[in-house]
Short mmCIF file of C-alpha atoms in Angstrom, two decimals:
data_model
loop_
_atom_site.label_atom_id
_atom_site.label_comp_id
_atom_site.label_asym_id
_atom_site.label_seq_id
_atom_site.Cartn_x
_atom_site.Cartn_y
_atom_site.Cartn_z
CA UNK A 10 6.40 221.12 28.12
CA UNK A 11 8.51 221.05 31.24
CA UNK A 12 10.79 218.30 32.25
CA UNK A 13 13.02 218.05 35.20
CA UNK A 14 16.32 215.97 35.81
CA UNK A 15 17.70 215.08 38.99
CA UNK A 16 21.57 214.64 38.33
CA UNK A 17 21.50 213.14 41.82
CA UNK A 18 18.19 210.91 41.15
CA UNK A 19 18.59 210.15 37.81
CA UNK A 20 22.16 210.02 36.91
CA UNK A 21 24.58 209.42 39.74
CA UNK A 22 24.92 210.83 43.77
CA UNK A 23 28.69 211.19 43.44
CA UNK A 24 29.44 212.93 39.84
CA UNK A 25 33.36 211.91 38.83
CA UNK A 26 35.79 213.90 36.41
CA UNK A 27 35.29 215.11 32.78
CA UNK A 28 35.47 212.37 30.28
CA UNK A 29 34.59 208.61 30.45
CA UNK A 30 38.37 207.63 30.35
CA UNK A 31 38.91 209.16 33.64
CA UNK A 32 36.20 207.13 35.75
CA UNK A 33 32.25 206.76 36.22
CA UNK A 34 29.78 209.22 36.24
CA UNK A 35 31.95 211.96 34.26
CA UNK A 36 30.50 214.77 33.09
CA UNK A 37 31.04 213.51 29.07
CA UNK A 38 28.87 210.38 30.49
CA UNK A 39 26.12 212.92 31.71
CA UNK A 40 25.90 215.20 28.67
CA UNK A 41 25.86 212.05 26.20
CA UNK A 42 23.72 209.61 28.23
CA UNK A 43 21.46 212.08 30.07
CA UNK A 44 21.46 215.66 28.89
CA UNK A 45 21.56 215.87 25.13
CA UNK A 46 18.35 213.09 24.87
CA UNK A 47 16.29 215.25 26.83
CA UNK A 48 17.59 218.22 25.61
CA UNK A 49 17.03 217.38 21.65
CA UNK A 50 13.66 217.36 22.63
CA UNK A 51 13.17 220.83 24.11
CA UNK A 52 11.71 223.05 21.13
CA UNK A 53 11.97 226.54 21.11
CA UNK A 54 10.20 228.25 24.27
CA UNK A 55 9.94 225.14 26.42
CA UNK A 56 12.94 224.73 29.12
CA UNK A 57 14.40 221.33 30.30
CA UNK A 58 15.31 222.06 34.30
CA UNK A 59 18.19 220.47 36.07
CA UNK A 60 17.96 219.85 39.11
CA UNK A 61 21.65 220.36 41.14
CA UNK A 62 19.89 219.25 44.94
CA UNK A 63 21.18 216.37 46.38
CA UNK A 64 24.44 214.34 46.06
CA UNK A 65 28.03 214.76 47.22
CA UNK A 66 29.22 217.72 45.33
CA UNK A 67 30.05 218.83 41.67
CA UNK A 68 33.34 219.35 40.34
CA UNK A 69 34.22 221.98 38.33
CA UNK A 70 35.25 219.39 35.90
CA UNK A 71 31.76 217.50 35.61
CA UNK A 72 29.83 220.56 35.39
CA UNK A 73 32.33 222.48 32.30
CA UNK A 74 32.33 219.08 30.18
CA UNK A 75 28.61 218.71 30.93
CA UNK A 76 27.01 222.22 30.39
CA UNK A 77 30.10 223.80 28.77
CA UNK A 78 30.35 220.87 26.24
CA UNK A 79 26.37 221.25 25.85
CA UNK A 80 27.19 224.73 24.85
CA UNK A 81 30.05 223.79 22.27
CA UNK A 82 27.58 221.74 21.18
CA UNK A 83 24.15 223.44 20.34
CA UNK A 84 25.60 227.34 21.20
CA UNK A 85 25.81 229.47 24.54
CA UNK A 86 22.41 231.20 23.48
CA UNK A 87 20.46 228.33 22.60
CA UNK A 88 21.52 226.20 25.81
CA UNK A 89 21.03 229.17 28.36
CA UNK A 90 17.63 229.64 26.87
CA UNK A 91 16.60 225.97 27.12
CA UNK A 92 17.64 224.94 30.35
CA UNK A 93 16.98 226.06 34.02
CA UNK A 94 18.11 225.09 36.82
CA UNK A 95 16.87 224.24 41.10
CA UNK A 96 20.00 224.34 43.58
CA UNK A 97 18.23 225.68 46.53
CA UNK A 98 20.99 223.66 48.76
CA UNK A 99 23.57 225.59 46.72
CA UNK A 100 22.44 228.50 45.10
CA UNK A 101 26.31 229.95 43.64
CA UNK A 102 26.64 226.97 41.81
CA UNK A 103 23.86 228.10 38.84
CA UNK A 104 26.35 231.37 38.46
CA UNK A 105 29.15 228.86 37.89
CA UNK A 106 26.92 226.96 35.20
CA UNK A 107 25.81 229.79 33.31
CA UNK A 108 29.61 230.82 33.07
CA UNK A 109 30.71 227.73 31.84
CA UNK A 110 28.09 227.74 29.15
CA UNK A 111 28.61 231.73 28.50
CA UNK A 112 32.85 230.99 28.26
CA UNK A 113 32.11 228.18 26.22
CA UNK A 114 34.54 227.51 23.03
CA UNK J 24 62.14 142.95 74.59
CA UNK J 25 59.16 145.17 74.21
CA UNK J 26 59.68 147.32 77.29
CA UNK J 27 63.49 147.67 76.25
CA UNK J 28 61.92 149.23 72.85
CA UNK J 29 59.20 151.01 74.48
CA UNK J 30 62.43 153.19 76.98
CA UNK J 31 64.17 153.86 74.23
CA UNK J 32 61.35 155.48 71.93
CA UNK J 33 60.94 157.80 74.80
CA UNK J 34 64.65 158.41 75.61
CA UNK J 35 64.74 159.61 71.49
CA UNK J 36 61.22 161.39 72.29
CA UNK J 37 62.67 163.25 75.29
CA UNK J 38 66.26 164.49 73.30
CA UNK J 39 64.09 165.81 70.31
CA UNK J 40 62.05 168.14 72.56
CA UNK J 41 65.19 169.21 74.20
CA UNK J 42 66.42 169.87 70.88
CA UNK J 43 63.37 171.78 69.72
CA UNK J 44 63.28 173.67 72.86
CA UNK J 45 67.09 174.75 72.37
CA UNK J 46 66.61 175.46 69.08
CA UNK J 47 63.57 177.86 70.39
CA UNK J 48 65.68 179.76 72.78
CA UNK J 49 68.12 180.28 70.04
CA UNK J 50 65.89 182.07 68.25
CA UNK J 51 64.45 183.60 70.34
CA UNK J 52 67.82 185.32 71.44
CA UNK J 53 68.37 186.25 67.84
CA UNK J 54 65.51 187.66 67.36
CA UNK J 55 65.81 189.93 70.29
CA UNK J 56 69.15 191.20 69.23
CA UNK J 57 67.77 192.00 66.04
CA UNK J 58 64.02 193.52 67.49
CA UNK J 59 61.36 191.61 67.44
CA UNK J 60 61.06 189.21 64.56
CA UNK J 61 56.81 190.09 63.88
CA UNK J 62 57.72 194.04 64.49
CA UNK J 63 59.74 193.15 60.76
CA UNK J 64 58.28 193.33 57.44
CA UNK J 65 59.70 192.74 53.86
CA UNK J 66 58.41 193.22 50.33
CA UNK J 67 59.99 192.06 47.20
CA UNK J 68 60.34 191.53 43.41
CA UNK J 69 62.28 189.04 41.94
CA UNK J 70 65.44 189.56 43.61
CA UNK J 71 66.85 185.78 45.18
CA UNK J 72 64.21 185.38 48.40
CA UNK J 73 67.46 183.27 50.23
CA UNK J 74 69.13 186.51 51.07
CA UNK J 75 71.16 186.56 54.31
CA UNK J 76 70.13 189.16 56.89
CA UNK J 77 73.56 190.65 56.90
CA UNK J 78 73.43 191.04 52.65
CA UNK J 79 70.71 194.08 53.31
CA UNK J 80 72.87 197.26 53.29
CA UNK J 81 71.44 199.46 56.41
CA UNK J 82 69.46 202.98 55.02
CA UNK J 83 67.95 205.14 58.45
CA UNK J 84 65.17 207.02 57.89
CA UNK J 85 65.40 210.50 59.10
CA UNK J 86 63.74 211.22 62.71
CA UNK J 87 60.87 213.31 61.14
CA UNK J 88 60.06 211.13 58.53
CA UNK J 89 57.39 212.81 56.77
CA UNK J 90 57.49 214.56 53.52
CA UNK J 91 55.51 217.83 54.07
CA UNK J 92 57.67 218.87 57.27
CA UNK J 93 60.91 217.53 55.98
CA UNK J 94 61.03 216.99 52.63
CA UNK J 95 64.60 216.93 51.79
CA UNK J 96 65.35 214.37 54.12
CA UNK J 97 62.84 212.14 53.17
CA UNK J 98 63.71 212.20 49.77
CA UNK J 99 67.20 212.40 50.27
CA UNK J 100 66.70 208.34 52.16
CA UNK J 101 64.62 207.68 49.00
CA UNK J 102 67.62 208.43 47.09
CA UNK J 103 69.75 206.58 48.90
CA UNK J 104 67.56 203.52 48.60
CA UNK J 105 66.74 204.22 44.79
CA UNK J 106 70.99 204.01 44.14
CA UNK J 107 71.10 200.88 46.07
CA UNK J 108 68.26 199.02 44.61
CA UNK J 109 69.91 200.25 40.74
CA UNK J 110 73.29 198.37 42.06
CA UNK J 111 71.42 194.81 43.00
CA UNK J 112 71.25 195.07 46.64
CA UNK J 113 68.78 194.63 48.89
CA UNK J 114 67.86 197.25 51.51
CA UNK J 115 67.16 196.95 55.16
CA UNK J 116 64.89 200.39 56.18
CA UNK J 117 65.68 201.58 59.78
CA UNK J 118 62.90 202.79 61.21
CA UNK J 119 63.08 202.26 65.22
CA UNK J 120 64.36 205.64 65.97
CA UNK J 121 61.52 207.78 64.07
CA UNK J 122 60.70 210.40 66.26
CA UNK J 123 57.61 212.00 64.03
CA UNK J 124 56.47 210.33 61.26
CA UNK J 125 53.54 211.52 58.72
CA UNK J 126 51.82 208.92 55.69
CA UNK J 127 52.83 211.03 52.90
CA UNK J 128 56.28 209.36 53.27
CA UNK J 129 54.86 205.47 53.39
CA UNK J 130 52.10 206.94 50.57
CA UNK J 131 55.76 207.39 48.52
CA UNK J 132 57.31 204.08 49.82
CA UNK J 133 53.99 202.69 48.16
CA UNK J 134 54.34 204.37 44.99
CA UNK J 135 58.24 203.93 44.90
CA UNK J 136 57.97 200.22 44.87
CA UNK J 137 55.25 200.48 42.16
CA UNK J 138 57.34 202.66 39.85
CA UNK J 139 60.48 200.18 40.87
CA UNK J 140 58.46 197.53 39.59
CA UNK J 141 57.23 199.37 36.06
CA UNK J 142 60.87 199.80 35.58
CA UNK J 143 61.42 196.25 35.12
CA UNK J 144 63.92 196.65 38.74
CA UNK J 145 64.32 194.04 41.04
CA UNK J 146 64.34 194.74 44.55
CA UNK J 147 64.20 193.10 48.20
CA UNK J 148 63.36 195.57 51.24
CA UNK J 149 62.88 194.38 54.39
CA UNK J 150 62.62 197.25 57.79
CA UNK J 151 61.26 197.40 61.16
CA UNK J 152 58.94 199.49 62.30
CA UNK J 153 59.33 202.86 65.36
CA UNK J 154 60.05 201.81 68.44
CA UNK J 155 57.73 204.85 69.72
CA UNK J 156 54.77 203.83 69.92
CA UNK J 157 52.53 206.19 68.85
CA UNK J 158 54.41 206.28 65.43
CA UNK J 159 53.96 202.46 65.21
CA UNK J 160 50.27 202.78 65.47
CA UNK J 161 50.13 205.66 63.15
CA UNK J 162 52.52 203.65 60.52
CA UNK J 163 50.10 200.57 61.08
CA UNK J 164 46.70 202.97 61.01
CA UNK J 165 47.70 203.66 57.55
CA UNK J 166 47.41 199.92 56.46
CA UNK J 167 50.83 200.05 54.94
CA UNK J 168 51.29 196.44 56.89
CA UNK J 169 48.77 194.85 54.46
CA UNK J 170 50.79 196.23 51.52
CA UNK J 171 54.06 193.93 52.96
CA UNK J 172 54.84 190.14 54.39
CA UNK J 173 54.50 191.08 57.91
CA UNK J 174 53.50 188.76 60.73
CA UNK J 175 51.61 191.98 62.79
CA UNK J 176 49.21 192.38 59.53
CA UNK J 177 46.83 189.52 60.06
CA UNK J 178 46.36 190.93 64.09
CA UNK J 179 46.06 194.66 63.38
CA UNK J 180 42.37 196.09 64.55
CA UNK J 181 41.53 198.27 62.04
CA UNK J 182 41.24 201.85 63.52
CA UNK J 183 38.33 204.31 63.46
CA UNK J 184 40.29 207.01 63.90
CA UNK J 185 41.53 207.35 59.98
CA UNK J 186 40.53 206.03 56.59
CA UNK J 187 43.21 203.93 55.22
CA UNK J 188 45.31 204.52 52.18
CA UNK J 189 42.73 204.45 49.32
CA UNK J 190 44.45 203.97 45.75
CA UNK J 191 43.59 204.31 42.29
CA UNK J 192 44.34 205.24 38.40
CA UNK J 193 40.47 206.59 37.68
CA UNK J 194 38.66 209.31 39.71
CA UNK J 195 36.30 207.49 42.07
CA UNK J 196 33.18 209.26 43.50
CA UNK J 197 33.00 206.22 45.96
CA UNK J 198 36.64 206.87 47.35
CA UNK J 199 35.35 210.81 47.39
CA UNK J 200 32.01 210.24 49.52
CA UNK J 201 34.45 207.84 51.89
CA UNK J 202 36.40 210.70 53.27
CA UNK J 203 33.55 213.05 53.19
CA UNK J 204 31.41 210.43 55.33
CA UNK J 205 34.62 210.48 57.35
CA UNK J 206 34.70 214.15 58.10
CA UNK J 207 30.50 214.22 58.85
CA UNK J 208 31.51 211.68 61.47
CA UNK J 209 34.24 212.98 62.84
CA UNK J 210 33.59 217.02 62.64
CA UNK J 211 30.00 217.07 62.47
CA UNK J 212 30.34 218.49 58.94
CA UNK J 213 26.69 218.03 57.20
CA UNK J 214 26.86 216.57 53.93
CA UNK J 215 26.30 219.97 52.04
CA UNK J 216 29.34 221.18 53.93
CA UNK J 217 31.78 218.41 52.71
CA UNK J 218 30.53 219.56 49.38
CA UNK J 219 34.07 221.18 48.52
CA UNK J 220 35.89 218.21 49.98
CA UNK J 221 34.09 216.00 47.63
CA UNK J 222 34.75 218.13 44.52
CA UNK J 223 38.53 218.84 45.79
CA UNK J 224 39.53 215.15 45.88
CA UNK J 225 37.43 214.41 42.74
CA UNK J 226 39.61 217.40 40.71
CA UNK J 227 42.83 216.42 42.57
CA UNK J 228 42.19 212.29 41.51
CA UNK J 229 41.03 214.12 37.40
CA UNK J 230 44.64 216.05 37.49
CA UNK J 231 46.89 212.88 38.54
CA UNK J 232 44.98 211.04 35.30
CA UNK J 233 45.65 214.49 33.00
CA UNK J 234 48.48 216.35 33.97
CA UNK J 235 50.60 214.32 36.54
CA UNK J 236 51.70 212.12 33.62
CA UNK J 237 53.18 213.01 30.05
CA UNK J 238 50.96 210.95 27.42
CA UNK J 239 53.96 208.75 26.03
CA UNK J 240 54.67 207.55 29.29
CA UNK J 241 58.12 206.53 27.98
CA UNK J 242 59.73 206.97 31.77
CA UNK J 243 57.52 204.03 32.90
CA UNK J 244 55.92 205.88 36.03
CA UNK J 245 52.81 203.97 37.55
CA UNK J 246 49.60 206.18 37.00
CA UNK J 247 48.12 206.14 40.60
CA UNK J 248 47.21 208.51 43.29
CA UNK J 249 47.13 207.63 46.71
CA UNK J 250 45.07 209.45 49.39
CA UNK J 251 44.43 209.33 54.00
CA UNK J 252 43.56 211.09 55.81
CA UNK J 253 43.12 210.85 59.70
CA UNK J 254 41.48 212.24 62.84
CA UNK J 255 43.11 214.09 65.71
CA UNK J 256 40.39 213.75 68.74
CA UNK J 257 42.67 216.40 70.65
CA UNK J 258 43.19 219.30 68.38
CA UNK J 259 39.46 218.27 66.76
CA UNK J 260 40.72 218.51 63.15
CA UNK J 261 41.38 215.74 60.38
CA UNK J 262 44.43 216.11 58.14
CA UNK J 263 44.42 214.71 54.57
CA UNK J 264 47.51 213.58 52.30
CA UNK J 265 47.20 212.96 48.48
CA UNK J 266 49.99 212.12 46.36
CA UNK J 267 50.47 211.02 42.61
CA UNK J 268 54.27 210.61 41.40
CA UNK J 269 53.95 211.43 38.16
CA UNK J 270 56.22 214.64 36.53
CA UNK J 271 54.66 217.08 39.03
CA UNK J 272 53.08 220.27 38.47
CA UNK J 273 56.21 222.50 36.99
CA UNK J 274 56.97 219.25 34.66
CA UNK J 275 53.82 219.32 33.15
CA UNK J 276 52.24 223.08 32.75
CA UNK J 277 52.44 225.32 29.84
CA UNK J 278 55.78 227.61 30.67
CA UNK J 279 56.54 230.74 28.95
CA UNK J 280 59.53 231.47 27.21
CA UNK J 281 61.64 232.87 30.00
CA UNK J 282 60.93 230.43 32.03
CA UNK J 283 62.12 227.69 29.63
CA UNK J 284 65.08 229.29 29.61
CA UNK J 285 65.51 229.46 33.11
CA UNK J 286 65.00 226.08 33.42
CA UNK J 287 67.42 225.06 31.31
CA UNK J 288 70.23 227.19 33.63
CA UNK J 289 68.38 225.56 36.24
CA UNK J 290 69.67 222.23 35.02
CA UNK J 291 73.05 223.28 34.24
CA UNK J 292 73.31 224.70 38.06
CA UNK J 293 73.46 228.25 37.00
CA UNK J 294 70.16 229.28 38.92
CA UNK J 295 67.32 227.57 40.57
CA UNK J 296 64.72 225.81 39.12
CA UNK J 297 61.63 228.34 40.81
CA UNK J 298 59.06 225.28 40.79
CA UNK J 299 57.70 226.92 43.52
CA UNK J 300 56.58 229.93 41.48
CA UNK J 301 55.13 227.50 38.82
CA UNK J 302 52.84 225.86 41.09
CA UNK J 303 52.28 229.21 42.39
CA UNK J 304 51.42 230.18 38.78
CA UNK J 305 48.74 226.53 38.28
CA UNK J 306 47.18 227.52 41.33
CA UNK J 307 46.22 230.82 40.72
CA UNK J 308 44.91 229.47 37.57
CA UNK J 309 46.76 231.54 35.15
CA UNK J 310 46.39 229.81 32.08
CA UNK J 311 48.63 226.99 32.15
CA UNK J 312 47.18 224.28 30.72
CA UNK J 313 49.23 221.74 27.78
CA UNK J 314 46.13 221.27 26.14
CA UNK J 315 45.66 225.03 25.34
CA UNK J 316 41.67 224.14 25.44
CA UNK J 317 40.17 227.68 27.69
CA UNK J 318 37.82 225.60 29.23
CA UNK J 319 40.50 223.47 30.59
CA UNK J 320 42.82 223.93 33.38
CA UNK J 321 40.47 224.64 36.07
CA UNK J 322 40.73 221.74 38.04
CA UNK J 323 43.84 223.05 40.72
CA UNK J 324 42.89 226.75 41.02
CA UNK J 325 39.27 225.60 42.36
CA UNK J 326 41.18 223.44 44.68
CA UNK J 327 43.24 226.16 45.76
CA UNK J 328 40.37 228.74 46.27
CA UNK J 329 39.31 226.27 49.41
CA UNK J 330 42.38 226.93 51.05
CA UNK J 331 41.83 230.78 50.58
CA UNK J 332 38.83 230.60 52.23
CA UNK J 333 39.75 228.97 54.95
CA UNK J 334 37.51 225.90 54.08
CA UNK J 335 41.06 223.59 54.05
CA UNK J 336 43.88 224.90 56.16
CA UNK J 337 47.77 224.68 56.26
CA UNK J 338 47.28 224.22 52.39
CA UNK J 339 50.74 222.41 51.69
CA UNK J 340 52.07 221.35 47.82
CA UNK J 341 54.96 219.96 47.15
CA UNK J 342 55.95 219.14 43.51
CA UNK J 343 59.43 218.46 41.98
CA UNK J 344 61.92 221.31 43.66
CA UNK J 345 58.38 223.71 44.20
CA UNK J 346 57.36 223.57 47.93
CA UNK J 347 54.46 225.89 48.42
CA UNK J 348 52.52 226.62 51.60
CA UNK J 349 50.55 229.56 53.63
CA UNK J 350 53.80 230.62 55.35
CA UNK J 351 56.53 229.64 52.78
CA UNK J 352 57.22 229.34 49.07
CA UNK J 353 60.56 227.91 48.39
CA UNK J 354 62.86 225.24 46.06
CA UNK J 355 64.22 222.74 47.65
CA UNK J 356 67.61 221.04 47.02
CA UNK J 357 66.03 217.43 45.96
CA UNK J 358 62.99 217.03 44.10
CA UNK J 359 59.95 214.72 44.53
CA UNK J 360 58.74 213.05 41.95
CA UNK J 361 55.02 213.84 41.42
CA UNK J 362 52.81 215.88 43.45
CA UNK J 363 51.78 215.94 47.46
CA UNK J 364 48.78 217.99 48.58
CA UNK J 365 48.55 218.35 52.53
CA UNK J 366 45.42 220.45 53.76
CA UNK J 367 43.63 220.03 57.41
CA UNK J 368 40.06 220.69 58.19
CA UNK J 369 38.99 221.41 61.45
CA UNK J 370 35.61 221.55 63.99
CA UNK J 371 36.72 225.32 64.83
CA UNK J 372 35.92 226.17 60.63
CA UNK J 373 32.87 224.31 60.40
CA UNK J 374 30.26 226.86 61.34
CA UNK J 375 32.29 230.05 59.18
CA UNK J 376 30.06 230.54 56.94
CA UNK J 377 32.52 232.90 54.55
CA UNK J 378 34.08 229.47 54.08
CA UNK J 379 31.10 227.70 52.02
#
């Protein structure tokens, strides 16, 4: 099973800071609201992809708490294996991701 | 008997006009002596409204008044008001003979009052505004007018040519997209292009709610930044300003044990305080952060990275004594409290493409 979120679509068009106390759409919002539901689901060999097209930029801040707080989470190994990601607008910014996860701690 | 009653009703009707009309030109008279009475403003906070004009002790503001050009001065005149307000008395701002002028420096009237206020001090300011005109358009583009009693704010046309001083305690995504909607207009920027901007202010608006103020909060400092920017048709560029006056940057990073003790000779006089290498240090995102969390910290040094790429340019920070830019890293003699970031962004950048 496949399943694809749009952070843009489905969660907000202008991502904020890192946790909740700091304004809407942070990335603590994200990873609690949006990513961990759908990513509990995804069993071994099945990928949830996330979708970075779209909106008004991501802030280093948004995208550590979200996929680096993922990672601290469930574990860099597990999370890089489950999820994949479309930024065709932006392609540098799946690098940046996957280091967030990787640096996790 | 009725005429006779009738003539004198209009001989009392007649002397009141008179009256009115004298007291009119009066006025008028005083007011020109003393400029223009709607080119005044005044804001307060609980100190007795009935105050006399001559009561207001007389502060100038320097000739450049703007912070990232002249900061010493600036702050130096916010000193001067700071003492004044601490001994009761109000203050009377002169600002007709501003030759260049900048928003950073209202951006830190704004926040001065604020922090006055948080204090628990009363105060009563009243100023005029620059007799050039160009600076009074730029001082009224900024919308400080609607933050005072002034008689111009109610017939000020709001200008296209800037976004007004936006304000806030939380990071705001909406504020973000306003300036980069701003820049697509202005510069042609396309919306995957003002990509950084929009992550820049976000990160900048995340480190005023983090780092700009210590938890306790026991020196009463209002948590806000304050951000404008505006667009120059002839040089085809926009310039931004965003301030918080919290501790600033070298207040509120991780230092090392050396440099603890050089600030502590710092504060006994004995050497100088080398903010500007601590900001220096933030920026280039060596590890920094109170929180000792890795994953932390990595708000600034992204910010930074923009101006290395030419995506912002004539990257300025200023931050207690620390005053860092492309061309100079130095302390200064006063310090400001909290944290100014001045960066430009022009059409000529748009298209470099080792920018994105």
């Amino acid at each position: 099973m496949r399943k694809t979120i749009s952070i843009a679509r489905d969660f907000s068009e202008t991502p904020g800071g890192r946790y909740r106390k700091d304004g809407p759409d942070s990335g603590e919002e994200f990873r609690e609201d949006v990513l961990i539901p759908n990513f509990k689901d995804i069993s071994s060999g099945d990928r949830l992809t996330i979708d970075l097209d779209g909106g008004y930029g991501y802030p280093v801040s948004f995208l550590e708490e979200a996929f680096g707080g993922l990672a601290r989470h469930y574990g860099s190994k597990i999370v890089l294996e489950r999820l994949a990601f479309i930024a065709n607008e932006e392609p540098s910014i799946v690098e940046q991701i996957k280091e967030y996860i990787q640096d996790a701690t | 008997m009725k005429l006779k009653h009738a003539k004198s009703w209009y001989n009392r009707r007649a002397r009141k006009i008179h009256e009115h009309e004298l007291r009119r030109k009066r006025r008028r008279k005083a007011h020109a002596k003393t400029g223009s009475r709607s080119s005044q403003y005044s804001v307060s906070q609980r100190l007795n409204e009935n105050i006399r004009k001559d009561q207001y002790s007389e502060i100038e503001a320097p000739i450049d008044f703007s912070i990232h050009r002249n900061a010493e001065k600036v702050l130096e005149f916010y000193e001067s008001i700071e003492k004044q307000v601490q001994q009761g008395k109000p203050v009377f701002f002169r600002m007709e003979n501003i030759h260049s002028f900048s928003a950073d420096s209202i951006m830190y009237f704004l926040a001065f009052t604020r922090n006055l206020r948080k204090r628990g001090l009363s105060y009563s300011f009243r100023g005029d505004v620059p007799r050039d005109a160009k600076n009074r358009n730029l001082l009224e583009q900024t919308g400080f007018l609607s933050y005072v009693k002034s008689k111009r704010s109610d017939s000020i046309t709001r200008s296209t040519e800037v976004v007004e001083i936006k304000e806030g305690s939380q990071t705001s995504g909406e504020v973000a997209k306003s300036f980069c909607d701003f820049v697509q207009a202005k510069l042609g920027y396309t919306l995957l292009k003002t990509r950084p901007l929009y992550e820049a202010i976000i990160e900048l608006m995340s480190n005023t709610k983090h780092h700009a103020y210590a938890d306790d909060n026991k020196e009463q400092i209002v948590k806000h930044w304050y951000i404008f920017a505006r667009y120059e048709e002839d040089k085809e560029r926009v310039r931004f300003v965003f301030l918080d006056t919290g501790f600033g940057i070298p207040a509120t990073i991780q230092v090392r044990q050396g440099e603890q003790v050089r600030r502590m000779l710092a504060k006994l006089g004995l050497t100088s305080a080398n903010d500007h290498f601590l900001i220096k240090s933030a920026l280039d995102g060596e590890f920094r952060t109170r929180t000792r969390e890795t994953h932390r910290g990595k708000g600034l040094p992204s910010v930074y990275k923009l101006s290395q790429k030419d995506y912002f340019q004539n990257f300025t920070v200023v931050s207690r004594k620390g005053f860092m830019a492309a061309d100079m890293n130095r302390d200064m003699n006063k310090a400001l409290n909290g944290s100014l970031f001045f960066w430009e962004m022009s059409k000529e950048e748009r298209d470099n493409e080792k920018n994105h």
